[in-house]
Amino acid sequence: MFTAETWPIGANMLSFGSRTPDGTPTVEASSAVWASQLRQVKELGVDQIDPTDAWLPLAQLSDERVEEFRRVLDGEGMTLSSISMTRSSVVDVDSGEQNLADALRFLEIAPSFGVGVVNTGFMQAITPAQQKAIWFWLADGHVDDPALRDLAIERVRTLGDAARGHGIEVSLEMYEDTYIGTADDAVAFLKDVDHESVGLNPDLGNLVRLHREVEPWPDMFEKVLPHSNFWHIKNYSRDHDPATGAYATAPMPLKYGYVNYRTVIRRALELGYSGPFCCEHYGSDSLGVVAENVHYIRQVLASALA
Protein backbone atom coordinates (compact mmCIF):
# COMPACT_ATOMS: atom_id res chain seq x y z
CA MET A 1 0.00 0.00 0.00
CA PHE A 2 1.25 3.49 -0.80
CA THR A 3 1.86 6.18 1.79
CA ALA A 4 0.85 9.81 1.27
CA GLU A 5 4.41 10.54 0.22
CA THR A 6 4.81 7.62 -2.18
CA TRP A 7 1.35 7.61 -3.78
CA PRO A 8 1.72 8.15 -7.55
CA ILE A 9 0.35 11.63 -8.27
CA GLY A 10 1.36 13.18 -11.57
CA ALA A 11 1.02 16.51 -13.31
CA ASN A 12 -0.73 16.25 -16.66
CA MET A 13 1.66 17.79 -19.19
CA LEU A 14 -1.29 19.06 -21.22
CA SER A 15 -0.43 22.43 -19.68
CA PHE A 16 2.36 22.74 -22.27
CA GLY A 17 0.22 21.77 -25.28
CA SER A 18 1.27 19.71 -28.25
CA ARG A 19 3.58 22.33 -29.81
CA THR A 20 6.55 24.32 -28.62
CA PRO A 21 6.39 28.15 -28.65
CA ASP A 22 7.90 28.23 -32.16
CA GLY A 23 5.22 25.85 -33.47
CA THR A 24 7.29 22.66 -33.54
CA PRO A 25 5.26 19.58 -32.57
CA THR A 26 6.48 18.40 -29.17
CA VAL A 27 6.97 14.93 -30.60
CA GLU A 28 9.56 16.39 -32.99
CA ALA A 29 11.18 18.75 -30.49
CA SER A 30 14.68 18.31 -29.14
CA SER A 31 15.24 16.59 -25.83
CA ALA A 32 16.40 19.96 -24.48
CA VAL A 33 12.85 21.27 -24.95
CA TRP A 34 11.41 18.28 -23.11
CA ALA A 35 13.92 18.80 -20.30
CA SER A 36 13.06 22.50 -20.00
CA GLN A 37 9.36 21.76 -19.65
CA LEU A 38 9.92 18.95 -17.17
CA ARG A 39 12.13 21.27 -15.13
CA GLN A 40 9.28 23.75 -14.78
CA VAL A 41 7.20 21.00 -13.16
CA LYS A 42 10.05 19.93 -10.89
CA GLU A 43 10.58 23.50 -9.72
CA LEU A 44 7.02 23.49 -8.37
CA GLY A 45 7.80 20.54 -6.11
CA VAL A 46 6.24 17.87 -8.34
CA ASP A 47 8.41 14.98 -9.49
CA GLN A 48 5.90 12.83 -11.37
CA ILE A 49 4.10 13.49 -14.63
CA ASP A 50 1.63 11.93 -17.01
CA PRO A 51 3.03 12.43 -20.54
CA THR A 52 -0.38 12.58 -22.18
CA ASP A 53 -0.35 12.11 -25.93
CA ALA A 54 -1.74 15.65 -26.07
CA TRP A 55 1.80 16.68 -25.05
CA LEU A 56 4.23 13.96 -26.12
CA PRO A 57 2.75 10.85 -27.77
CA LEU A 58 5.30 8.25 -26.69
CA ALA A 59 3.61 5.66 -28.90
CA GLN A 60 4.68 7.65 -31.96
CA LEU A 61 8.34 7.85 -30.93
CA SER A 62 10.95 5.47 -32.30
CA ASP A 63 12.59 3.13 -29.83
CA GLU A 64 15.63 5.41 -29.90
CA ARG A 65 13.62 8.50 -29.03
CA VAL A 66 11.77 6.65 -26.27
CA GLU A 67 15.16 5.95 -24.74
CA GLU A 68 16.08 9.61 -25.27
CA PHE A 69 12.98 10.62 -23.34
CA ARG A 70 13.86 8.14 -20.60
CA ARG A 71 17.30 9.72 -20.23
CA VAL A 72 15.77 13.20 -20.04
CA LEU A 73 13.29 12.03 -17.41
CA ASP A 74 16.05 10.42 -15.35
CA GLY A 75 18.26 13.46 -15.76
CA GLU A 76 15.57 15.73 -14.31
CA GLY A 77 14.94 13.33 -11.42
CA MET A 78 11.37 12.62 -12.48
CA THR A 79 9.19 9.56 -13.04
CA LEU A 80 5.86 8.76 -14.71
CA SER A 81 2.75 8.25 -12.61
CA SER A 82 0.63 7.06 -15.53
CA ILE A 83 0.18 7.42 -19.28
CA SER A 84 -2.95 8.95 -20.81
CA MET A 85 -4.40 8.99 -24.30
CA THR A 86 -6.56 12.00 -25.09
CA ARG A 87 -9.20 12.23 -27.83
CA SER A 88 -7.88 9.00 -29.37
CA SER A 89 -10.97 6.80 -29.47
CA VAL A 90 -10.42 3.24 -30.63
CA VAL A 91 -13.72 3.47 -32.53
CA ASP A 92 -13.04 6.78 -34.29
CA VAL A 93 -14.37 6.08 -37.81
CA ASP A 94 -11.27 7.63 -39.40
CA SER A 95 -8.44 6.69 -37.04
CA GLY A 96 -9.81 4.06 -34.69
CA GLU A 97 -7.48 1.32 -35.90
CA GLN A 98 -4.43 3.56 -35.58
CA ASN A 99 -5.58 4.65 -32.13
CA LEU A 100 -5.90 1.00 -31.15
CA ALA A 101 -2.37 0.35 -32.39
CA ASP A 102 -1.11 3.37 -30.44
CA ALA A 103 -2.87 2.16 -27.29
CA LEU A 104 -1.22 -1.24 -27.65
CA ARG A 105 2.14 0.50 -28.05
CA PHE A 106 1.52 2.54 -24.90
CA LEU A 107 0.73 -0.67 -23.01
CA GLU A 108 3.99 -2.16 -24.27
CA ILE A 109 6.03 0.89 -23.24
CA ALA A 110 4.39 1.59 -19.88
CA PRO A 111 5.97 -1.14 -17.70
CA SER A 112 9.50 -0.03 -18.61
CA PHE A 113 8.69 3.33 -17.00
CA GLY A 114 7.19 1.74 -13.90
CA VAL A 115 3.68 2.71 -15.02
CA GLY A 116 0.86 0.41 -13.94
CA VAL A 117 -2.07 1.95 -15.82
CA VAL A 118 -2.73 3.41 -19.27
CA ASN A 119 -5.77 5.65 -19.66
CA THR A 120 -7.91 5.89 -22.78
CA GLY A 121 -11.45 6.86 -23.64
CA PHE A 122 -13.96 7.56 -26.40
CA MET A 123 -13.83 11.36 -26.63
CA GLN A 124 -12.82 12.66 -30.04
CA ALA A 125 -11.35 15.83 -31.54
CA ILE A 126 -13.07 19.06 -30.55
CA THR A 127 -15.30 20.63 -33.16
CA PRO A 128 -14.83 24.05 -34.83
CA ALA A 129 -17.58 25.42 -32.61
CA GLN A 130 -15.78 24.14 -29.52
CA GLN A 131 -12.54 25.71 -30.73
CA LYS A 132 -14.25 29.11 -30.89
CA ALA A 133 -15.87 28.88 -27.45
CA ILE A 134 -14.25 30.48 -24.40
CA TRP A 135 -14.35 27.01 -22.85
CA PHE A 136 -14.69 24.13 -25.29
CA TRP A 137 -17.28 22.33 -23.16
CA LEU A 138 -19.74 25.18 -23.73
CA ALA A 139 -20.40 23.92 -27.27
CA ASP A 140 -21.67 20.49 -28.25
CA GLY A 141 -19.02 17.98 -29.26
CA HIS A 142 -18.77 14.42 -30.49
CA VAL A 143 -21.53 11.96 -29.59
CA ASP A 144 -20.77 8.24 -29.67
CA ASP A 145 -22.68 6.12 -32.20
CA PRO A 146 -24.67 3.37 -30.44
CA ALA A 147 -24.06 1.14 -33.47
CA LEU A 148 -20.33 1.04 -32.63
CA ARG A 149 -20.74 0.13 -28.96
CA ASP A 150 -20.13 -3.59 -29.54
CA LEU A 151 -16.94 -2.76 -31.47
CA ALA A 152 -15.87 -0.52 -28.60
CA ILE A 153 -16.34 -3.38 -26.16
CA GLU A 154 -14.39 -5.74 -28.40
CA ARG A 155 -11.46 -3.35 -28.78
CA VAL A 156 -11.35 -2.53 -25.08
CA ARG A 157 -11.17 -6.26 -24.37
CA THR A 158 -8.23 -6.42 -26.78
CA LEU A 159 -6.54 -3.71 -24.74
CA GLY A 160 -7.40 -5.54 -21.55
CA ASP A 161 -5.79 -8.72 -22.82
CA ALA A 162 -2.65 -6.81 -23.79
CA ALA A 163 -2.55 -5.02 -20.43
CA ARG A 164 -2.86 -8.32 -18.57
CA GLY A 165 0.00 -9.70 -20.63
CA HIS A 166 2.18 -6.79 -19.54
CA GLY A 167 1.06 -6.98 -15.92
CA ILE A 168 -0.70 -3.61 -15.95
CA GLU A 169 -4.23 -2.19 -16.36
CA VAL A 170 -6.37 -0.07 -18.68
CA SER A 171 -8.57 2.74 -17.39
CA LEU A 172 -11.52 4.20 -19.30
CA GLU A 173 -12.04 7.95 -18.95
CA MET A 174 -15.58 9.12 -18.31
CA TYR A 175 -16.64 11.84 -20.74
CA GLU A 176 -19.98 13.30 -21.74
CA ASP A 177 -21.95 11.81 -24.64
CA THR A 178 -19.67 8.78 -24.92
CA TYR A 179 -20.42 5.17 -24.01
CA ILE A 180 -19.25 6.03 -20.51
CA GLY A 181 -20.75 9.51 -20.31
CA THR A 182 -22.81 8.97 -17.14
CA ALA A 183 -22.16 6.99 -13.99
CA ASP A 184 -24.78 4.41 -14.90
CA ASP A 185 -23.54 4.08 -18.48
CA ALA A 186 -19.94 3.73 -17.32
CA VAL A 187 -20.74 0.94 -14.87
CA ALA A 188 -22.89 -0.83 -17.48
CA PHE A 189 -20.18 -0.58 -20.15
CA LEU A 190 -17.54 -1.90 -17.77
CA LYS A 191 -19.81 -4.79 -16.85
CA ASP A 192 -20.23 -5.65 -20.53
CA VAL A 193 -16.46 -5.48 -21.12
CA ASP A 194 -16.08 -7.89 -18.19
CA HIS A 195 -12.28 -7.83 -17.99
CA GLU A 196 -10.28 -7.85 -14.76
CA SER A 197 -7.59 -5.60 -16.25
CA VAL A 198 -10.01 -2.81 -17.23
CA GLY A 199 -11.38 -0.20 -14.82
CA LEU A 200 -12.81 3.31 -14.80
CA ASN A 201 -11.27 6.77 -14.61
CA PRO A 202 -13.90 8.72 -12.59
CA ASP A 203 -13.06 12.04 -14.25
CA LEU A 204 -16.32 13.63 -13.16
CA GLY A 205 -14.87 17.08 -13.67
CA ASN A 206 -15.71 16.43 -17.32
CA LEU A 207 -19.37 16.28 -16.31
CA VAL A 208 -19.85 18.87 -13.56
CA ARG A 209 -18.52 21.60 -15.88
CA LEU A 210 -21.35 21.03 -18.38
CA HIS A 211 -24.09 23.61 -18.84
CA ARG A 212 -26.79 21.04 -18.46
CA GLU A 213 -28.41 18.99 -15.73
CA VAL A 214 -26.10 16.33 -14.30
CA GLU A 215 -26.52 13.80 -11.56
CA PRO A 216 -25.37 15.03 -8.12
CA TRP A 217 -21.67 14.39 -7.75
CA PRO A 218 -21.91 12.36 -4.52
CA ASP A 219 -24.26 9.92 -6.25
CA MET A 220 -22.02 9.60 -9.30
CA PHE A 221 -18.88 8.97 -7.27
CA GLU A 222 -20.63 6.37 -5.13
CA LYS A 223 -21.48 4.42 -8.28
CA VAL A 224 -18.13 4.58 -10.06
CA LEU A 225 -15.46 4.65 -7.34
CA PRO A 226 -15.73 0.91 -6.61
CA HIS A 227 -14.72 0.27 -10.24
CA SER A 228 -12.00 2.92 -10.51
CA ASN A 229 -8.30 2.19 -11.07
CA PHE A 230 -7.01 5.62 -12.16
CA TRP A 231 -8.15 9.20 -11.66
CA HIS A 232 -7.93 12.36 -13.76
CA ILE A 233 -8.82 14.79 -11.01
CA LYS A 234 -9.91 18.42 -11.43
CA ASN A 235 -12.57 20.74 -10.11
CA TYR A 236 -14.90 23.50 -11.28
CA SER A 237 -17.27 26.04 -9.84
CA ARG A 238 -20.87 25.27 -10.76
CA ASP A 239 -23.97 27.44 -10.43
CA HIS A 240 -27.53 27.08 -11.69
CA ASP A 241 -30.30 29.66 -11.68
CA PRO A 242 -33.66 27.83 -11.67
CA ALA A 243 -35.47 31.03 -12.58
CA THR A 244 -33.72 31.36 -15.94
CA GLY A 245 -32.30 27.87 -16.41
CA ALA A 246 -28.82 29.36 -16.82
CA TYR A 247 -25.68 27.49 -15.75
CA ALA A 248 -22.25 28.90 -15.03
CA THR A 249 -19.07 26.86 -14.57
CA ALA A 250 -15.34 27.60 -14.53
CA PRO A 251 -12.15 25.70 -13.64
CA MET A 252 -11.10 25.89 -10.00
CA PRO A 253 -8.35 24.36 -7.85
CA LEU A 254 -9.43 21.13 -6.19
CA LYS A 255 -9.76 22.78 -2.78
CA TYR A 256 -12.18 25.50 -3.88
CA GLY A 257 -14.53 23.99 -6.45
CA TYR A 258 -17.98 22.43 -6.49
CA VAL A 259 -16.84 18.90 -5.58
CA ASN A 260 -15.58 18.35 -2.04
CA TYR A 261 -12.53 16.25 -2.88
CA ARG A 262 -11.49 15.85 0.75
CA THR A 263 -14.60 13.76 1.34
CA VAL A 264 -14.45 12.06 -2.06
CA ILE A 265 -10.82 10.94 -1.75
CA ARG A 266 -11.44 9.63 1.76
CA ARG A 267 -14.48 7.74 0.49
CA ALA A 268 -12.44 6.32 -2.40
CA LEU A 269 -9.89 4.94 0.05
CA GLU A 270 -12.68 3.38 2.10
CA LEU A 271 -13.85 1.62 -1.08
CA GLY A 272 -10.35 0.32 -1.76
CA TYR A 273 -9.05 2.80 -4.32
CA SER A 274 -5.30 2.36 -4.84
CA GLY A 275 -4.67 3.83 -8.30
CA PRO A 276 -2.65 6.85 -9.39
CA PHE A 277 -3.94 10.41 -9.55
CA CYS A 278 -3.30 12.71 -12.51
CA CYS A 279 -3.94 16.39 -11.79
CA GLU A 280 -5.41 18.55 -14.56
CA HIS A 281 -6.52 22.16 -14.89
CA TYR A 282 -7.65 24.43 -17.73
CA GLY A 283 -7.00 28.14 -18.10
CA SER A 284 -5.00 30.63 -15.99
CA ASP A 285 -1.66 29.29 -14.72
CA SER A 286 -2.73 25.70 -15.24
CA LEU A 287 0.65 24.29 -14.28
CA GLY A 288 0.72 26.26 -11.04
CA VAL A 289 -2.78 25.09 -10.13
CA VAL A 290 -1.86 21.49 -10.98
CA ALA A 291 1.08 21.71 -8.58
CA GLU A 292 -1.18 23.07 -5.83
CA ASN A 293 -3.57 20.19 -6.46
CA VAL A 294 -0.79 17.60 -6.17
CA HIS A 295 0.20 18.97 -2.77
CA TYR A 296 -3.47 19.16 -1.70
CA ILE A 297 -4.05 15.49 -2.52
CA ARG A 298 -0.97 14.47 -0.54
CA GLN A 299 -2.28 16.40 2.48
CA VAL A 300 -5.70 14.73 2.20
CA LEU A 301 -4.04 11.32 1.87
CA ALA A 302 -1.84 11.97 4.88
CA SER A 303 -4.91 12.80 6.96
CA ALA A 304 -6.94 9.87 5.66
CA LEU A 305 -4.16 7.32 6.09
CA ALA A 306 -3.07 8.48 9.55
C-alpha positions in Angstrom: 0.0 0.0 0.0 1.3 3.5 -0.8 1.9 6.2 1.8 0.8 9.8 1.3 4.4 10.5 0.2 4.8 7.6 -2.2 1.3 7.6 -3.8 1.7 8.2 -7.6 0.3 11.6 -8.3 1.4 13.2 -11.6 1.0 16.5 -13.3 -0.7 16.3 -16.7 1.7 17.8 -19.2 -1.3 19.1 -21.2 -0.4 22.4 -19.7 2.4 22.7 -22.3 0.2 21.8 -25.3 1.3 19.7 -28.3 3.6 22.3 -29.8 6.5 24.3 -28.6 6.4 28.2 -28.7 7.9 28.2 -32.2 5.2 25.9 -33.5 7.3 22.7 -33.5 5.3 19.6 -32.6 6.5 18.4 -29.2 7.0 14.9 -30.6 9.6 16.4 -33.0 11.2 18.8 -30.5 14.7 18.3 -29.1 15.2 16.6 -25.8 16.4 20.0 -24.5 12.9 21.3 -24.9 11.4 18.3 -23.1 13.9 18.8 -20.3 13.1 22.5 -20.0 9.4 21.8 -19.7 9.9 19.0 -17.2 12.1 21.3 -15.1 9.3 23.8 -14.8 7.2 21.0 -13.2 10.0 19.9 -10.9 10.6 23.5 -9.7 7.0 23.5 -8.4 7.8 20.5 -6.1 6.2 17.9 -8.3 8.4 15.0 -9.5 5.9 12.8 -11.4 4.1 13.5 -14.6 1.6 11.9 -17.0 3.0 12.4 -20.5 -0.4 12.6 -22.2 -0.4 12.1 -25.9 -1.7 15.6 -26.1 1.8 16.7 -25.0 4.2 14.0 -26.1 2.8 10.9 -27.8 5.3 8.2 -26.7 3.6 5.7 -28.9 4.7 7.7 -32.0 8.3 7.8 -30.9 10.9 5.5 -32.3 12.6 3.1 -29.8 15.6 5.4 -29.9 13.6 8.5 -29.0 11.8 6.7 -26.3 15.2 5.9 -24.7 16.1 9.6 -25.3 13.0 10.6 -23.3 13.9 8.1 -20.6 17.3 9.7 -20.2 15.8 13.2 -20.0 13.3 12.0 -17.4 16.0 10.4 -15.3 18.3 13.5 -15.8 15.6 15.7 -14.3 14.9 13.3 -11.4 11.4 12.6 -12.5 9.2 9.6 -13.0 5.9 8.8 -14.7 2.8 8.2 -12.6 0.6 7.1 -15.5 0.2 7.4 -19.3 -3.0 8.9 -20.8 -4.4 9.0 -24.3 -6.6 12.0 -25.1 -9.2 12.2 -27.8 -7.9 9.0 -29.4 -11.0 6.8 -29.5 -10.4 3.2 -30.6 -13.7 3.5 -32.5 -13.0 6.8 -34.3 -14.4 6.1 -37.8 -11.3 7.6 -39.4 -8.4 6.7 -37.0 -9.8 4.1 -34.7 -7.5 1.3 -35.9 -4.4 3.6 -35.6 -5.6 4.7 -32.1 -5.9 1.0 -31.1 -2.4 0.4 -32.4 -1.1 3.4 -30.4 -2.9 2.2 -27.3 -1.2 -1.2 -27.7 2.1 0.5 -28.1 1.5 2.5 -24.9 0.7 -0.7 -23.0 4.0 -2.2 -24.3 6.0 0.9 -23.2 4.4 1.6 -19.9 6.0 -1.1 -17.7 9.5 0.0 -18.6 8.7 3.3 -17.0 7.2 1.7 -13.9 3.7 2.7 -15.0 0.9 0.4 -13.9 -2.1 1.9 -15.8 -2.7 3.4 -19.3 -5.8 5.7 -19.7 -7.9 5.9 -22.8 -11.5 6.9 -23.6 -14.0 7.6 -26.4 -13.8 11.4 -26.6 -12.8 12.7 -30.0 -11.4 15.8 -31.5 -13.1 19.1 -30.5 -15.3 20.6 -33.2 -14.8 24.0 -34.8 -17.6 25.4 -32.6 -15.8 24.1 -29.5 -12.5 25.7 -30.7 -14.2 29.1 -30.9 -15.9 28.9 -27.5 -14.3 30.5 -24.4 -14.4 27.0 -22.8 -14.7 24.1 -25.3 -17.3 22.3 -23.2 -19.7 25.2 -23.7 -20.4 23.9 -27.3 -21.7 20.5 -28.2 -19.0 18.0 -29.3 -18.8 14.4 -30.5 -21.5 12.0 -29.6 -20.8 8.2 -29.7 -22.7 6.1 -32.2 -24.7 3.4 -30.4 -24.1 1.1 -33.5 -20.3 1.0 -32.6 -20.7 0.1 -29.0 -20.1 -3.6 -29.5 -16.9 -2.8 -31.5 -15.9 -0.5 -28.6 -16.3 -3.4 -26.2 -14.4 -5.7 -28.4 -11.5 -3.4 -28.8 -11.4 -2.5 -25.1 -11.2 -6.3 -24.4 -8.2 -6.4 -26.8 -6.5 -3.7 -24.7 -7.4 -5.5 -21.5 -5.8 -8.7 -22.8 -2.7 -6.8 -23.8 -2.6 -5.0 -20.4 -2.9 -8.3 -18.6 0.0 -9.7 -20.6 2.2 -6.8 -19.5 1.1 -7.0 -15.9 -0.7 -3.6 -15.9 -4.2 -2.2 -16.4 -6.4 -0.1 -18.7 -8.6 2.7 -17.4 -11.5 4.2 -19.3 -12.0 7.9 -19.0 -15.6 9.1 -18.3 -16.6 11.8 -20.7 -20.0 13.3 -21.7 -21.9 11.8 -24.6 -19.7 8.8 -24.9 -20.4 5.2 -24.0 -19.2 6.0 -20.5 -20.8 9.5 -20.3 -22.8 9.0 -17.1 -22.2 7.0 -14.0 -24.8 4.4 -14.9 -23.5 4.1 -18.5 -19.9 3.7 -17.3 -20.7 0.9 -14.9 -22.9 -0.8 -17.5 -20.2 -0.6 -20.1 -17.5 -1.9 -17.8 -19.8 -4.8 -16.8 -20.2 -5.6 -20.5 -16.5 -5.5 -21.1 -16.1 -7.9 -18.2 -12.3 -7.8 -18.0 -10.3 -7.9 -14.8 -7.6 -5.6 -16.2 -10.0 -2.8 -17.2 -11.4 -0.2 -14.8 -12.8 3.3 -14.8 -11.3 6.8 -14.6 -13.9 8.7 -12.6 -13.1 12.0 -14.3 -16.3 13.6 -13.2 -14.9 17.1 -13.7 -15.7 16.4 -17.3 -19.4 16.3 -16.3 -19.8 18.9 -13.6 -18.5 21.6 -15.9 -21.3 21.0 -18.4 -24.1 23.6 -18.8 -26.8 21.0 -18.5 -28.4 19.0 -15.7 -26.1 16.3 -14.3 -26.5 13.8 -11.6 -25.4 15.0 -8.1 -21.7 14.4 -7.7 -21.9 12.4 -4.5 -24.3 9.9 -6.2 -22.0 9.6 -9.3 -18.9 9.0 -7.3 -20.6 6.4 -5.1 -21.5 4.4 -8.3 -18.1 4.6 -10.1 -15.5 4.6 -7.3 -15.7 0.9 -6.6 -14.7 0.3 -10.2 -12.0 2.9 -10.5 -8.3 2.2 -11.1 -7.0 5.6 -12.2 -8.2 9.2 -11.7 -7.9 12.4 -13.8 -8.8 14.8 -11.0 -9.9 18.4 -11.4 -12.6 20.7 -10.1 -14.9 23.5 -11.3 -17.3 26.0 -9.8 -20.9 25.3 -10.8 -24.0 27.4 -10.4 -27.5 27.1 -11.7 -30.3 29.7 -11.7 -33.7 27.8 -11.7 -35.5 31.0 -12.6 -33.7 31.4 -15.9 -32.3 27.9 -16.4 -28.8 29.4 -16.8 -25.7 27.5 -15.8 -22.2 28.9 -15.0 -19.1 26.9 -14.6 -15.3 27.6 -14.5 -12.2 25.7 -13.6 -11.1 25.9 -10.0 -8.4 24.4 -7.9 -9.4 21.1 -6.2 -9.8 22.8 -2.8 -12.2 25.5 -3.9 -14.5 24.0 -6.5 -18.0 22.4 -6.5 -16.8 18.9 -5.6 -15.6 18.4 -2.0 -12.5 16.2 -2.9 -11.5 15.8 0.7 -14.6 13.8 1.3 -14.5 12.1 -2.1 -10.8 10.9 -1.7 -11.4 9.6 1.8 -14.5 7.7 0.5 -12.4 6.3 -2.4 -9.9 4.9 0.0 -12.7 3.4 2.1 -13.9 1.6 -1.1 -10.3 0.3 -1.8 -9.0 2.8 -4.3 -5.3 2.4 -4.8 -4.7 3.8 -8.3 -2.6 6.8 -9.4 -3.9 10.4 -9.6 -3.3 12.7 -12.5 -3.9 16.4 -11.8 -5.4 18.5 -14.6 -6.5 22.2 -14.9 -7.6 24.4 -17.7 -7.0 28.1 -18.1 -5.0 30.6 -16.0 -1.7 29.3 -14.7 -2.7 25.7 -15.2 0.6 24.3 -14.3 0.7 26.3 -11.0 -2.8 25.1 -10.1 -1.9 21.5 -11.0 1.1 21.7 -8.6 -1.2 23.1 -5.8 -3.6 20.2 -6.5 -0.8 17.6 -6.2 0.2 19.0 -2.8 -3.5 19.2 -1.7 -4.0 15.5 -2.5 -1.0 14.5 -0.5 -2.3 16.4 2.5 -5.7 14.7 2.2 -4.0 11.3 1.9 -1.8 12.0 4.9 -4.9 12.8 7.0 -6.9 9.9 5.7 -4.2 7.3 6.1 -3.1 8.5 9.6 
